[in-house]
PDB file of C-alpha atoms in Angstrom:
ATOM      1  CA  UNK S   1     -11.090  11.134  17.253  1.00 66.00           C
ATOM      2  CA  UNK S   2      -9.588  14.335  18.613  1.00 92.00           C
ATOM      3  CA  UNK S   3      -7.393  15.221  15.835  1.00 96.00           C
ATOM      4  CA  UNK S   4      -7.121  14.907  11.760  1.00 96.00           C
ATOM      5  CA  UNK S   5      -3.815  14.118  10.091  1.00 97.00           C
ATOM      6  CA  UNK S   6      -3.605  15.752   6.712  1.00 97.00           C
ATOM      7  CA  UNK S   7      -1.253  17.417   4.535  1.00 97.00           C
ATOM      8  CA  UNK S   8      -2.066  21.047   3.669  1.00 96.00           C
ATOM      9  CA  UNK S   9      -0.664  21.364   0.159  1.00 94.00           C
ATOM     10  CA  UNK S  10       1.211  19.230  -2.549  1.00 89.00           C
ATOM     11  CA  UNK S  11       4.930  17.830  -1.010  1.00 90.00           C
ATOM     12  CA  UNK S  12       3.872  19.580   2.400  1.00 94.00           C
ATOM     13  CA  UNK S  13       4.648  17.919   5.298  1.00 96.00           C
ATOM     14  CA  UNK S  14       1.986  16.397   7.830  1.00 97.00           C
ATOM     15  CA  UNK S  15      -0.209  18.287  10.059  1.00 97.00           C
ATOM     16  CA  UNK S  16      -2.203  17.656  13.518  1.00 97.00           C
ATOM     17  CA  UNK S  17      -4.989  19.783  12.919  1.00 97.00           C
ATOM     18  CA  UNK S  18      -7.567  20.052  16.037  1.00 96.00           C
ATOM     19  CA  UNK S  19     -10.990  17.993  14.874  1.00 95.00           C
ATOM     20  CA  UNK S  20     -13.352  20.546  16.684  1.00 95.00           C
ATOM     21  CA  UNK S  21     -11.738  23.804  15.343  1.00 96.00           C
ATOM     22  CA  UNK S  22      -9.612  23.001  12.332  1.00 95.00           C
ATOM     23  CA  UNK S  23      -6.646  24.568  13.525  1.00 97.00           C
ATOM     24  CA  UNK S  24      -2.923  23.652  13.046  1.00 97.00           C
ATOM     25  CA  UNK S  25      -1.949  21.689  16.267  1.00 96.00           C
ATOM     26  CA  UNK S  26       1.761  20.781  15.340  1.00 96.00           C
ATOM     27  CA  UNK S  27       3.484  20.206  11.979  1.00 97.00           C
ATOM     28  CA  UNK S  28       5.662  17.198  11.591  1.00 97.00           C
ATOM     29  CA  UNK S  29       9.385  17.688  11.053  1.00 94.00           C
ATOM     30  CA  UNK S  30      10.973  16.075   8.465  1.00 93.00           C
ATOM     31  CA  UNK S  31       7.714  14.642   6.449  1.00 95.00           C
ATOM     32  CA  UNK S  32       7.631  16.917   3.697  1.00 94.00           C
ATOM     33  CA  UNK S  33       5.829  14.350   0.851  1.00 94.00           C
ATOM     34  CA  UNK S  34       3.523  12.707   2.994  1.00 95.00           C
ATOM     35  CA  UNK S  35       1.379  10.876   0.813  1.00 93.00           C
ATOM     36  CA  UNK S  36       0.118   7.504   2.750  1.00 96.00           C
ATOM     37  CA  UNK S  37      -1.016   8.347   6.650  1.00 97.00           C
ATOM     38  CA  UNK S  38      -1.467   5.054   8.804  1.00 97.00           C
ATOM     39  CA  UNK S  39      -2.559   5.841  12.584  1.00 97.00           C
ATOM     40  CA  UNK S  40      -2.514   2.489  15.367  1.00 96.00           C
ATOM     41  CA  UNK S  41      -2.472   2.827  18.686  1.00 95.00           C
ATOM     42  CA  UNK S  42      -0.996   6.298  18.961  1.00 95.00           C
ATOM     43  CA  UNK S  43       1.515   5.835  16.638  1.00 97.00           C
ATOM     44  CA  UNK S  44       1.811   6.981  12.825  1.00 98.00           C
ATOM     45  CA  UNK S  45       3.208   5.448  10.015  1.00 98.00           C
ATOM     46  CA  UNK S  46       3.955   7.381   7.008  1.00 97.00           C
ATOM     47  CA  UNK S  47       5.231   7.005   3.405  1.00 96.00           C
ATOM     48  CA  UNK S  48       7.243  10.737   1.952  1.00 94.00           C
ATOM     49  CA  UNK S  49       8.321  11.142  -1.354  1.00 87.00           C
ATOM     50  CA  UNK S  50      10.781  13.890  -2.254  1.00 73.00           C
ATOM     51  CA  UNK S  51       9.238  16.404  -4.709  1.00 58.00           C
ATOM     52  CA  UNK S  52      11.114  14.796  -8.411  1.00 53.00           C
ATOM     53  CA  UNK S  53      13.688  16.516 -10.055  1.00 53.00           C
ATOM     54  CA  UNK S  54      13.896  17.347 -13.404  1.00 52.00           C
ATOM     55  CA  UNK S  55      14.545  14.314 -15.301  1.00 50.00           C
ATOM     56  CA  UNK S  56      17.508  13.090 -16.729  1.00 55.00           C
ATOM     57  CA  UNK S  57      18.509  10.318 -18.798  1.00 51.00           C
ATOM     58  CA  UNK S  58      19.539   7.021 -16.820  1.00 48.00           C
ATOM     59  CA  UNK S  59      18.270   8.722 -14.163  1.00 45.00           C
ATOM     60  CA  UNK S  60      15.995   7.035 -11.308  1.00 43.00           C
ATOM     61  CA  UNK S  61      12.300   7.092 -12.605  1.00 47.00           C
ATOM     62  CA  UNK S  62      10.892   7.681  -9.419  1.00 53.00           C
ATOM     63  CA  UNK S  63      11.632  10.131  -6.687  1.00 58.00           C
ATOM     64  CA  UNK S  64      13.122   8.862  -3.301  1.00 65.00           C
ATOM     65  CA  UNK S  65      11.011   8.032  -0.666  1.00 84.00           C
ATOM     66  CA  UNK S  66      11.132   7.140   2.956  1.00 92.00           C
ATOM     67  CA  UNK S  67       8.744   4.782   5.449  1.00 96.00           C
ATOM     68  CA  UNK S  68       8.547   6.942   8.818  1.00 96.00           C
ATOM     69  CA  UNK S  69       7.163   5.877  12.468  1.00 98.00           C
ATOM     70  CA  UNK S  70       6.196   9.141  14.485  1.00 97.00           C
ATOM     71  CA  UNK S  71       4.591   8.999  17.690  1.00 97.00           C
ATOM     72  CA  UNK S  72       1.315  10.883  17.287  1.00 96.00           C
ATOM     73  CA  UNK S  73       1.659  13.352  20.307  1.00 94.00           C
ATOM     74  CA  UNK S  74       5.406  14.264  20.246  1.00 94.00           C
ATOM     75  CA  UNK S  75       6.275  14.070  16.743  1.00 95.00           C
ATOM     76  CA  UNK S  76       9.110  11.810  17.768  1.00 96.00           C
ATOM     77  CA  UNK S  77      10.579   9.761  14.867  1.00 96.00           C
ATOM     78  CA  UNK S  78      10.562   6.042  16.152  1.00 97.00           C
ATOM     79  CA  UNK S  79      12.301   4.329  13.291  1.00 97.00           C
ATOM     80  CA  UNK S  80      13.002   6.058   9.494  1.00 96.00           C
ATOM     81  CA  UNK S  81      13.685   3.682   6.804  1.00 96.00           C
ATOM     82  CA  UNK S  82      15.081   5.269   3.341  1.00 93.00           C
ATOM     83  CA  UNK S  83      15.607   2.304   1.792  1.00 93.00           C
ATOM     84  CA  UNK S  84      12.438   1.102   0.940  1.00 93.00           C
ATOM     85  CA  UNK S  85      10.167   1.627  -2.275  1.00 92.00           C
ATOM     86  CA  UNK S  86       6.414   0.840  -1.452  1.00 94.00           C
ATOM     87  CA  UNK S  87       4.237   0.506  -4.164  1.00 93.00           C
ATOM     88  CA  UNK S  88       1.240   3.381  -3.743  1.00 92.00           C
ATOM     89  CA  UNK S  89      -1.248   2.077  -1.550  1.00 93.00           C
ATOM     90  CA  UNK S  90      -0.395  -0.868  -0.117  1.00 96.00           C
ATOM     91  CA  UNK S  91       1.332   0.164   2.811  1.00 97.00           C
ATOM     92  CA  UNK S  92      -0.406  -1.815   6.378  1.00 97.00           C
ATOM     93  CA  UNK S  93      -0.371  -2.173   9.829  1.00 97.00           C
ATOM     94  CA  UNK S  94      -1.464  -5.134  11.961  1.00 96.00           C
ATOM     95  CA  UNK S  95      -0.030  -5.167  16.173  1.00 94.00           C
ATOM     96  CA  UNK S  96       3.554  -5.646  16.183  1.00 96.00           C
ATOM     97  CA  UNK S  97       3.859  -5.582  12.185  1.00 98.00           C
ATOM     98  CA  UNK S  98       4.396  -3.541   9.139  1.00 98.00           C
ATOM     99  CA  UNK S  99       3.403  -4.224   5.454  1.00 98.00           C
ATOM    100  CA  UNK S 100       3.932  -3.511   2.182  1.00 97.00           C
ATOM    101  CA  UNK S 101       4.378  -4.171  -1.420  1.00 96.00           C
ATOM    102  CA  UNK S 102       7.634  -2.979  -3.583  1.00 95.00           C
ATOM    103  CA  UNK S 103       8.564  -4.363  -7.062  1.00 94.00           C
ATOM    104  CA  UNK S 104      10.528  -7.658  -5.631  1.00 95.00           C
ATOM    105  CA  UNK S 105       7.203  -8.765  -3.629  1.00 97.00           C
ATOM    106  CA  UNK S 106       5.608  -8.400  -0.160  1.00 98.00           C
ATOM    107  CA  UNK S 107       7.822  -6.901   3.112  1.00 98.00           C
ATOM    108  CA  UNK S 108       7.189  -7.243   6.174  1.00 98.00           C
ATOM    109  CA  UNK S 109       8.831  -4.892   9.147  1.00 98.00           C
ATOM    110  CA  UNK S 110       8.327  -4.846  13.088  1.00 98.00           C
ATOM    111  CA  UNK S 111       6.856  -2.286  13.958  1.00 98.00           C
ATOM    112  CA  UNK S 112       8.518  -1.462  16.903  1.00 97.00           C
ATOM    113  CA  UNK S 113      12.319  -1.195  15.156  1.00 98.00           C
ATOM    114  CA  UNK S 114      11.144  -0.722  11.007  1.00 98.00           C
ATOM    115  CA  UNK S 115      13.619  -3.818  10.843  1.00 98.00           C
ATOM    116  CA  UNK S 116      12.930  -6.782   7.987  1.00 98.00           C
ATOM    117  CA  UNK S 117      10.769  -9.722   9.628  1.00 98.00           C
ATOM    118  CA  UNK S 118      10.614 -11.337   6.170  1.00 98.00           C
ATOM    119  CA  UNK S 119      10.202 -10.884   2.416  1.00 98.00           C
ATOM    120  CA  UNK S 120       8.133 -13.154  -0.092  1.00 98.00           C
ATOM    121  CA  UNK S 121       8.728 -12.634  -3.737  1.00 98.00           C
ATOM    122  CA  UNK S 122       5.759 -12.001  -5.496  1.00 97.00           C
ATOM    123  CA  UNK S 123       5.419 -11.107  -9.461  1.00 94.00           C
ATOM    124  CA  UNK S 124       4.692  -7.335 -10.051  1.00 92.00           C
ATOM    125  CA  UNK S 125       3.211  -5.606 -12.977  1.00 90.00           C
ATOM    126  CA  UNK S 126       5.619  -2.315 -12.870  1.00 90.00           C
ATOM    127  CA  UNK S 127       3.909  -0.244 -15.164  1.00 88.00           C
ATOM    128  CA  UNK S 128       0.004   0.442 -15.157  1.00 87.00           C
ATOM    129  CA  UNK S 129      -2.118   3.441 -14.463  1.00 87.00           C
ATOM    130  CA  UNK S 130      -2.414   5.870 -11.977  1.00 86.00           C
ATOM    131  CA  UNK S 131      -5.991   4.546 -10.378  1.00 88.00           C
ATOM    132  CA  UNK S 132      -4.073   0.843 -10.321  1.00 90.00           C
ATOM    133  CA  UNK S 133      -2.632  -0.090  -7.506  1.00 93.00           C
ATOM    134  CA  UNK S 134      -2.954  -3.258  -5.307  1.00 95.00           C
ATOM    135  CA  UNK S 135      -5.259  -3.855  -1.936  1.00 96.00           C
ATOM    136  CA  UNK S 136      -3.003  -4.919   0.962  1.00 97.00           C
ATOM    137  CA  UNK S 137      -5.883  -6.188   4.337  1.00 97.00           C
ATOM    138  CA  UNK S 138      -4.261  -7.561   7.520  1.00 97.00           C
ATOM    139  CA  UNK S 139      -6.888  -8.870   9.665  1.00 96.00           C
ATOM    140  CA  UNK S 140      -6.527 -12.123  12.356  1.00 92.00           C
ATOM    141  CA  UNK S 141      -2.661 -13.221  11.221  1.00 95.00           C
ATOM    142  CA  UNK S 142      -3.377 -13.187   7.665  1.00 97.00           C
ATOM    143  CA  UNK S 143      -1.991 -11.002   5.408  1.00 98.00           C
ATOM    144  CA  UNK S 144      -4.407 -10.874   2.157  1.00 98.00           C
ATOM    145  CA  UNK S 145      -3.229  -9.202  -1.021  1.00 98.00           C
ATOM    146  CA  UNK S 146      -5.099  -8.686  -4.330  1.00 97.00           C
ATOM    147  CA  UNK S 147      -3.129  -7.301  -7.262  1.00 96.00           C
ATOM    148  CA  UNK S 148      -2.800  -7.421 -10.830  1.00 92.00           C
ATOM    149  CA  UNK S 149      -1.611 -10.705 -12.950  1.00 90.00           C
ATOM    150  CA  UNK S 150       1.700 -10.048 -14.452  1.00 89.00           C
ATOM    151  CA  UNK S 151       1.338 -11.497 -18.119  1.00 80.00           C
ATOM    152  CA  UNK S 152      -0.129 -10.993 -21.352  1.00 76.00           C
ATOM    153  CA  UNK S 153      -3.731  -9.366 -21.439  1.00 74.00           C
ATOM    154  CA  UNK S 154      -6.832 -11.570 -21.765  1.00 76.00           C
ATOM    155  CA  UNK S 155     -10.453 -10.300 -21.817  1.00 74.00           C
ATOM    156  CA  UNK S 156     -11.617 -13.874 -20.633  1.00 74.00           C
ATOM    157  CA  UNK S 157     -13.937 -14.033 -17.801  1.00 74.00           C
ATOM    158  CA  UNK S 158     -12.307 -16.765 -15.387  1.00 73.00           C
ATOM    159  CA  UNK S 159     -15.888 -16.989 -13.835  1.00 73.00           C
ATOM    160  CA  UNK S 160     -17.939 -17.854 -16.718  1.00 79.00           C
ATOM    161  CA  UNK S 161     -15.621 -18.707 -19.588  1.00 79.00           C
ATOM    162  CA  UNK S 162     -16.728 -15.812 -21.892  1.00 80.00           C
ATOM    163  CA  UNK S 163     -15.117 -12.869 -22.863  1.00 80.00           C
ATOM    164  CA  UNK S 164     -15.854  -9.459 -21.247  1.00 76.00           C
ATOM    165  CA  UNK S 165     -15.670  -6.400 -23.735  1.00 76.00           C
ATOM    166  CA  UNK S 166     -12.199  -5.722 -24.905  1.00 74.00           C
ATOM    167  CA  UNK S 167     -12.907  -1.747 -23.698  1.00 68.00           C
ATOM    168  CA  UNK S 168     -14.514  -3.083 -20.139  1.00 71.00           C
ATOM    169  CA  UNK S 169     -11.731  -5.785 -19.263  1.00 70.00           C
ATOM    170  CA  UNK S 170      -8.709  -3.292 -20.421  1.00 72.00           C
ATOM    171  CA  UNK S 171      -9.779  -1.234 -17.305  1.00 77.00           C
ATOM    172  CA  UNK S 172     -10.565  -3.487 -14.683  1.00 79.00           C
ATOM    173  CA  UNK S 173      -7.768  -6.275 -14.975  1.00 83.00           C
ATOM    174  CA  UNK S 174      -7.955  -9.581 -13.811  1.00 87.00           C
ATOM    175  CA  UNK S 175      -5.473 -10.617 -10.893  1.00 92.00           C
ATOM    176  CA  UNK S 176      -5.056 -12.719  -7.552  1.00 94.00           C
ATOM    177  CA  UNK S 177      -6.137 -12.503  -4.117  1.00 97.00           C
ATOM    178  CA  UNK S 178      -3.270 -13.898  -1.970  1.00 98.00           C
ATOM    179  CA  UNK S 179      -3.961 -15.097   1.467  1.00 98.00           C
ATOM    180  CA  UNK S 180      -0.022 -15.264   3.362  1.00 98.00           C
ATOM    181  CA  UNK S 181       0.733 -16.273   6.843  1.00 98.00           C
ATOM    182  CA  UNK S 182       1.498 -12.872   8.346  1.00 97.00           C
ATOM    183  CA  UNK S 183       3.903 -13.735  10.808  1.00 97.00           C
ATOM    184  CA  UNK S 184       6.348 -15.777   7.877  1.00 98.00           C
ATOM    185  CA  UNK S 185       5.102 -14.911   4.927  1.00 98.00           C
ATOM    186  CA  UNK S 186       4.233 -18.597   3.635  1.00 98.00           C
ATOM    187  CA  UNK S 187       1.560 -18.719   1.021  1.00 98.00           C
ATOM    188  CA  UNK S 188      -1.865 -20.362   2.459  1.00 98.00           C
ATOM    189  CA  UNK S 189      -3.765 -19.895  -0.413  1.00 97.00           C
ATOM    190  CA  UNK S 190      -5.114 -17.956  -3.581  1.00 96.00           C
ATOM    191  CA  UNK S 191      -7.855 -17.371  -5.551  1.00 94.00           C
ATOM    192  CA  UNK S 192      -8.975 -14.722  -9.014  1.00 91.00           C
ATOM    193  CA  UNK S 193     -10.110 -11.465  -8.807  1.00 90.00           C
ATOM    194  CA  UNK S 194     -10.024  -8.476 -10.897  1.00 87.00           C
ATOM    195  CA  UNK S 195     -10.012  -5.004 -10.451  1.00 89.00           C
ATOM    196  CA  UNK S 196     -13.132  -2.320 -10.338  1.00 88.00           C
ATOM    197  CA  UNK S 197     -13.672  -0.336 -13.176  1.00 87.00           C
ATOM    198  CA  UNK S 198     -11.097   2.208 -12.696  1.00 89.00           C
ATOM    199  CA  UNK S 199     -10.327   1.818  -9.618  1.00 91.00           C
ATOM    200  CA  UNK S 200      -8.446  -0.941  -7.125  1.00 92.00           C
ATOM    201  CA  UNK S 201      -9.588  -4.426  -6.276  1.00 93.00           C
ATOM    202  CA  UNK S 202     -12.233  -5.126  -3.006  1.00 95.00           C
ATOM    203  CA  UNK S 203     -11.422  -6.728  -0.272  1.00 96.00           C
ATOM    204  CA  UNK S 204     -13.683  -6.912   2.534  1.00 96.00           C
ATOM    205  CA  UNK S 205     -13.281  -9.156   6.174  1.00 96.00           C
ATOM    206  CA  UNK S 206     -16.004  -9.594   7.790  1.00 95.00           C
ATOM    207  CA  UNK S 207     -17.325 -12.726  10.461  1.00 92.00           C
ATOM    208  CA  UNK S 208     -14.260 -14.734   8.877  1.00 91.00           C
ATOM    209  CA  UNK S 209     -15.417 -14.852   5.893  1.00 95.00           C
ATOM    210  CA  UNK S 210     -13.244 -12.902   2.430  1.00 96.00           C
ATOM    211  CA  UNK S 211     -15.182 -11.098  -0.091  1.00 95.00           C
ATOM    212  CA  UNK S 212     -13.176 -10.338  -2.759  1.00 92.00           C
ATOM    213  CA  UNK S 213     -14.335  -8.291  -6.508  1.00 81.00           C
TER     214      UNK S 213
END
């Protein structure tokens, strides 16, 4: 609890800054976009987007991005993978493993290499708003992921058979909470859930038990 990671400024890269003082300890090379910053056991793991170009017809719709390892205390850059779209958000660490979500599904990487343990297609919604995104928890080997229900809209209340508000339900979707084996990926169960107002779904662990919006 020594140090903050933070970026100073809009596509900057990432910065150590001392916790006591708030100065500058080191700036990271090469992590000019830093928008996600994971820290486990002295290691962090990072998600950079290049700043967009102007845009051009047929053109990619989002910028590049990158999923970086750094150790904490060097700087050094453990693995770089450039290949690799995460949705925003739902990048994860658990021990040896890396997770997140991309358009095809869920990915999984070790964390030691950034290579592929194993991918599970999973159905995506690919265009919502800015404040939706899904909730990726690893905790005790499973993976649990709550996103939005690809499909056509429904104001129905799964819970209690009625219909919510047309206004109310349009922001705070309804979707699934997916429980996956986190060292294959297999499916172990599932259950509804739907997001906050505005905002992403809840997912809480705690004393084995998942609480889930």
């Amino acid at each position: 609890a020594d140090s903050i990671y933070v970026t100073l400024g809009l596509h900057a890269p990432l910065s150590q800054l001392d916790a006591a003082t708030g100065e500058v300890v080191r700036t990271y090379v090469d992590t000019e976009g830093t928008d996600e910053i994971l820290l486990a056991d002295g290691a962090l793991y990072l998600t950079c987007k290049e700043a967009a170009p102007p845009a051009r017809r047929g053109g990619p719709a989002t910028p590049p991005q990158a999923v970086l390892k750094l150790h904490a205390e060097s700087g050094r850059t453990v693995w770089s993978r450039r290949d690799l779209a995460p949705l925003p958000m739902s990048l994860t660490v658990l021990g040896e493993r890396v997770f997140m979500m991309d358009l095809t599904g869920i990915i999984c990487l070790d964390a030691e290499t950034g290579k592929d343990l194993w991918r599970t297609p999973r159905a995506i919604v690919p265009v919502r708003p800015g404040w939706s995104s899904p909730t990726v928890v690893a905790s005790g080997g499973v993976l649990l992921v709550a996103d939005r229900r690809p499909g056509p809209f429904t104001p129905l209340d799964e819970s209690t058979g009625k219909n919510v508000a047309r206004w109310l339900a349009e922001e705070g979707w309804q979707g699934d909470l997916v429980a996956y084996a986190a060292d294959t990926g297999k499916e172990l169960w599932r259950c509804p859930c739907a997001e906050t107002y505005h905002a992403a779904f809840d997912v809480f662990v705690a004393a084995g038990a998942v609480w889930v919006g």
